[in-house]
Amino acid sequence: MILYCDSSALIKLYLREDGSPYVIGLCEKAQEKVISAVGYAEVCSGIYRKGRSGDLTASSRHKAIRDLDRDWRAIIKVNLSDEVNQIAKRILSRNPLRAFDALHLASALYFQKKSASDICFLSFDERQKAAASYEHLTVV
């Protein structure tokens, strides 16, 4: 299985949240994990936000960032490109998504097209999951 994780899913590998065991299980089964390059900053933002709010100790924050940095090397990144932006524009014309959610979905569609492999799309955002289904991605 090739698994596209958006940031709402990937962060659950580093912060214990509802859904973390599910994400861990899927990631263990995945042959490859894929994400948009913008996902790194989004996951870092979430980790630092939890630290600033007091929901995460400094040592837990440091460990989460260190683990993300370690794992990031093995994740396939889809870089932003004109083609990804054009796919995002098309998605936004049909779905009420935030820009970064559309970029994640566009990155998944772009990767699926370029790799000629079916991918599974993992997100915890209901609108994004509905849009992914509408765009004929397998949502897990």
PDB file of C-alpha atoms in Angstrom:
ATOM      1  CA  MET A   1       0.000   0.000   0.000  1.00  0.00           C
ATOM      2  CA  ILE A   2       1.171   3.520  -0.831  1.00  0.00           C
ATOM      3  CA  LEU A   3      -0.163   5.874   1.837  1.00  0.00           C
ATOM      4  CA  TYR A   4      -0.559   9.620   1.363  1.00  0.00           C
ATOM      5  CA  CYS A   5      -0.699  11.257   4.806  1.00  0.00           C
ATOM      6  CA  ASP A   6      -1.823  14.829   5.109  1.00  0.00           C
ATOM      7  CA  SER A   7      -0.516  16.815   8.088  1.00  0.00           C
ATOM      8  CA  SER A   8      -3.546  16.052  10.274  1.00  0.00           C
ATOM      9  CA  ALA A   9      -2.645  12.372   9.950  1.00  0.00           C
ATOM     10  CA  LEU A  10       1.154  12.562  10.028  1.00  0.00           C
ATOM     11  CA  ILE A  11       1.239  14.582  13.253  1.00  0.00           C
ATOM     12  CA  LYS A  12      -0.491  11.694  15.017  1.00  0.00           C
ATOM     13  CA  LEU A  13       2.758   9.725  14.725  1.00  0.00           C
ATOM     14  CA  TYR A  14       4.472  12.298  16.965  1.00  0.00           C
ATOM     15  CA  LEU A  15       1.716  13.469  19.319  1.00  0.00           C
ATOM     16  CA  ARG A  16      -0.595  11.056  21.116  1.00  0.00           C
ATOM     17  CA  GLU A  17      -4.032  12.075  19.874  1.00  0.00           C
ATOM     18  CA  ASP A  18      -7.291  10.377  18.980  1.00  0.00           C
ATOM     19  CA  GLY A  19      -6.508   8.292  15.937  1.00  0.00           C
ATOM     20  CA  SER A  20      -2.792   7.850  16.687  1.00  0.00           C
ATOM     21  CA  PRO A  21      -2.976   4.028  16.966  1.00  0.00           C
ATOM     22  CA  TYR A  22      -4.866   3.872  13.650  1.00  0.00           C
ATOM     23  CA  VAL A  23      -2.253   6.026  11.882  1.00  0.00           C
ATOM     24  CA  ILE A  24       0.624   4.046  13.387  1.00  0.00           C
ATOM     25  CA  GLY A  25      -0.949   0.791  12.183  1.00  0.00           C
ATOM     26  CA  LEU A  26      -1.484   2.077   8.644  1.00  0.00           C
ATOM     27  CA  CYS A  27       2.030   3.515   8.459  1.00  0.00           C
ATOM     28  CA  GLU A  28       3.507   0.197   9.586  1.00  0.00           C
ATOM     29  CA  LYS A  29       1.625  -1.584   6.764  1.00  0.00           C
ATOM     30  CA  ALA A  30       2.486   0.997   4.096  1.00  0.00           C
ATOM     31  CA  GLN A  31       5.232   0.184   1.621  1.00  0.00           C
ATOM     32  CA  GLU A  32       5.707   3.906   0.987  1.00  0.00           C
ATOM     33  CA  LYS A  33       4.496   7.066   2.693  1.00  0.00           C
ATOM     34  CA  VAL A  34       3.916  10.231   0.650  1.00  0.00           C
ATOM     35  CA  ILE A  35       3.205  13.837   1.644  1.00  0.00           C
ATOM     36  CA  SER A  36       3.369  17.320   0.170  1.00  0.00           C
ATOM     37  CA  ALA A  37       6.586  19.141   0.991  1.00  0.00           C
ATOM     38  CA  VAL A  38       4.463  21.755   2.827  1.00  0.00           C
ATOM     39  CA  GLY A  39       3.552  19.068   5.356  1.00  0.00           C
ATOM     40  CA  TYR A  40       6.841  19.420   7.221  1.00  0.00           C
ATOM     41  CA  ALA A  41       6.133  23.014   8.239  1.00  0.00           C
ATOM     42  CA  GLU A  42       2.523  22.146   9.081  1.00  0.00           C
ATOM     43  CA  VAL A  43       3.516  19.281  11.391  1.00  0.00           C
ATOM     44  CA  CYS A  44       6.271  21.377  13.019  1.00  0.00           C
ATOM     45  CA  SER A  45       3.734  24.153  13.558  1.00  0.00           C
ATOM     46  CA  GLY A  46       1.353  21.764  15.301  1.00  0.00           C
ATOM     47  CA  ILE A  47       4.076  20.379  17.548  1.00  0.00           C
ATOM     48  CA  TYR A  48       5.353  23.833  18.540  1.00  0.00           C
ATOM     49  CA  ARG A  49       1.776  25.085  19.066  1.00  0.00           C
ATOM     50  CA  LYS A  50       1.156  22.228  21.546  1.00  0.00           C
ATOM     51  CA  GLY A  51       4.388  23.145  23.314  1.00  0.00           C
ATOM     52  CA  ARG A  52       3.462  26.824  23.597  1.00  0.00           C
ATOM     53  CA  SER A  53       0.002  25.994  24.940  1.00  0.00           C
ATOM     54  CA  GLY A  54       1.500  23.822  27.672  1.00  0.00           C
ATOM     55  CA  ASP A  55      -0.007  20.597  26.294  1.00  0.00           C
ATOM     56  CA  LEU A  56       3.479  19.246  25.546  1.00  0.00           C
ATOM     57  CA  THR A  57       6.589  19.335  27.720  1.00  0.00           C
ATOM     58  CA  ALA A  58       9.827  20.705  26.297  1.00  0.00           C
ATOM     59  CA  SER A  59      11.378  17.231  26.264  1.00  0.00           C
ATOM     60  CA  SER A  60       8.319  15.745  24.512  1.00  0.00           C
ATOM     61  CA  ARG A  61       8.391  18.565  21.974  1.00  0.00           C
ATOM     62  CA  HIS A  62      12.089  18.008  21.326  1.00  0.00           C
ATOM     63  CA  LYS A  63      11.542  14.252  20.899  1.00  0.00           C
ATOM     64  CA  ALA A  64       8.595  14.798  18.529  1.00  0.00           C
ATOM     65  CA  ILE A  65      10.651  17.128  16.312  1.00  0.00           C
ATOM     66  CA  ARG A  66      13.641  14.777  16.405  1.00  0.00           C
ATOM     67  CA  ASP A  67      11.431  11.813  15.428  1.00  0.00           C
ATOM     68  CA  LEU A  68       9.814  13.828  12.622  1.00  0.00           C
ATOM     69  CA  ASP A  69      13.252  14.806  11.293  1.00  0.00           C
ATOM     70  CA  ARG A  70      14.356  11.166  11.368  1.00  0.00           C
ATOM     71  CA  ASP A  71      11.238   9.911   9.573  1.00  0.00           C
ATOM     72  CA  TRP A  72      11.061  12.796   7.092  1.00  0.00           C
ATOM     73  CA  ARG A  73      14.058  11.452   5.175  1.00  0.00           C
ATOM     74  CA  ALA A  74      12.187   8.244   4.299  1.00  0.00           C
ATOM     75  CA  ILE A  75       8.899   9.885   3.281  1.00  0.00           C
ATOM     76  CA  ILE A  76       8.376  10.637  -0.406  1.00  0.00           C
ATOM     77  CA  LYS A  77       7.804  14.370  -0.784  1.00  0.00           C
ATOM     78  CA  VAL A  78       5.738  15.946  -3.559  1.00  0.00           C
ATOM     79  CA  ASN A  79       7.161  19.394  -4.255  1.00  0.00           C
ATOM     80  CA  LEU A  80       4.972  22.306  -5.180  1.00  0.00           C
ATOM     81  CA  SER A  81       4.987  22.869  -8.909  1.00  0.00           C
ATOM     82  CA  ASP A  82       2.884  24.586 -11.538  1.00  0.00           C
ATOM     83  CA  GLU A  83       1.180  21.271 -12.253  1.00  0.00           C
ATOM     84  CA  VAL A  84       0.320  20.681  -8.581  1.00  0.00           C
ATOM     85  CA  ASN A  85      -0.999  24.253  -8.323  1.00  0.00           C
ATOM     86  CA  GLN A  86      -3.173  23.753 -11.411  1.00  0.00           C
ATOM     87  CA  ILE A  87      -4.603  20.554  -9.942  1.00  0.00           C
ATOM     88  CA  ALA A  88      -5.271  22.436  -6.680  1.00  0.00           C
ATOM     89  CA  LYS A  89      -7.059  25.183  -8.609  1.00  0.00           C
ATOM     90  CA  ARG A  90      -9.294  22.591 -10.277  1.00  0.00           C
ATOM     91  CA  ILE A  91     -10.019  20.970  -6.899  1.00  0.00           C
ATOM     92  CA  LEU A  92     -10.861  24.343  -5.336  1.00  0.00           C
ATOM     93  CA  SER A  93     -13.304  25.111  -8.148  1.00  0.00           C
ATOM     94  CA  ARG A  94     -15.304  22.025  -7.126  1.00  0.00           C
ATOM     95  CA  ASN A  95     -14.701  21.673  -3.378  1.00  0.00           C
ATOM     96  CA  PRO A  96     -14.870  24.114  -0.430  1.00  0.00           C
ATOM     97  CA  LEU A  97     -11.356  23.493   0.911  1.00  0.00           C
ATOM     98  CA  ARG A  98      -8.640  25.587   2.508  1.00  0.00           C
ATOM     99  CA  ALA A  99      -5.627  26.198   0.283  1.00  0.00           C
ATOM    100  CA  PHE A 100      -3.259  23.806   2.074  1.00  0.00           C
ATOM    101  CA  ASP A 101      -5.909  21.069   2.119  1.00  0.00           C
ATOM    102  CA  ALA A 102      -6.289  21.473  -1.644  1.00  0.00           C
ATOM    103  CA  LEU A 103      -2.506  21.344  -2.072  1.00  0.00           C
ATOM    104  CA  HIS A 104      -2.354  18.070  -0.146  1.00  0.00           C
ATOM    105  CA  LEU A 105      -5.122  16.598  -2.258  1.00  0.00           C
ATOM    106  CA  ALA A 106      -3.491  17.889  -5.456  1.00  0.00           C
ATOM    107  CA  SER A 107      -0.160  16.403  -4.366  1.00  0.00           C
ATOM    108  CA  ALA A 108      -1.803  13.023  -3.807  1.00  0.00           C
ATOM    109  CA  LEU A 109      -3.466  13.117  -7.234  1.00  0.00           C
ATOM    110  CA  TYR A 110      -0.239  14.251  -8.882  1.00  0.00           C
ATOM    111  CA  PHE A 111       1.753  11.459  -7.243  1.00  0.00           C
ATOM    112  CA  GLN A 112      -0.854   8.864  -8.168  1.00  0.00           C
ATOM    113  CA  LYS A 113      -0.762   9.996 -11.807  1.00  0.00           C
ATOM    114  CA  LYS A 114       3.049  10.131 -12.020  1.00  0.00           C
ATOM    115  CA  SER A 115       3.629   6.830 -10.242  1.00  0.00           C
ATOM    116  CA  ALA A 116       0.774   5.003 -12.002  1.00  0.00           C
ATOM    117  CA  SER A 117       0.015   3.436  -8.610  1.00  0.00           C
ATOM    118  CA  ASP A 118      -3.164   3.573  -6.604  1.00  0.00           C
ATOM    119  CA  ILE A 119      -2.686   5.350  -3.325  1.00  0.00           C
ATOM    120  CA  CYS A 120      -4.644   5.498  -0.094  1.00  0.00           C
ATOM    121  CA  PHE A 121      -5.378   9.002   1.208  1.00  0.00           C
ATOM    122  CA  LEU A 122      -5.305   9.522   4.980  1.00  0.00           C
ATOM    123  CA  SER A 123      -6.684  12.662   6.596  1.00  0.00           C
ATOM    124  CA  PHE A 124      -8.670  13.573   9.691  1.00  0.00           C
ATOM    125  CA  ASP A 125     -10.378  16.543   8.010  1.00  0.00           C
ATOM    126  CA  GLU A 126     -13.919  15.614   6.952  1.00  0.00           C
ATOM    127  CA  ARG A 127     -14.155  18.133   4.090  1.00  0.00           C
ATOM    128  CA  GLN A 128     -10.814  17.031   2.725  1.00  0.00           C
ATOM    129  CA  LYS A 129     -11.827  13.360   2.916  1.00  0.00           C
ATOM    130  CA  ALA A 130     -15.082  14.117   1.082  1.00  0.00           C
ATOM    131  CA  ALA A 131     -13.157  15.991  -1.620  1.00  0.00           C
ATOM    132  CA  ALA A 132     -10.673  13.114  -1.908  1.00  0.00           C
ATOM    133  CA  SER A 133     -13.546  10.682  -2.454  1.00  0.00           C
ATOM    134  CA  TYR A 134     -15.059  13.045  -5.019  1.00  0.00           C
ATOM    135  CA  GLU A 135     -11.691  13.064  -6.814  1.00  0.00           C
ATOM    136  CA  HIS A 136     -11.738   9.226  -6.845  1.00  0.00           C
ATOM    137  CA  LEU A 137      -9.009   8.617  -4.289  1.00  0.00           C
ATOM    138  CA  THR A 138      -9.271   5.708  -1.872  1.00  0.00           C
ATOM    139  CA  VAL A 139      -9.803   7.280   1.555  1.00  0.00           C
ATOM    140  CA  VAL A 140      -8.676   5.299   4.595  1.00  0.00           C
TER     141      VAL A 140
END
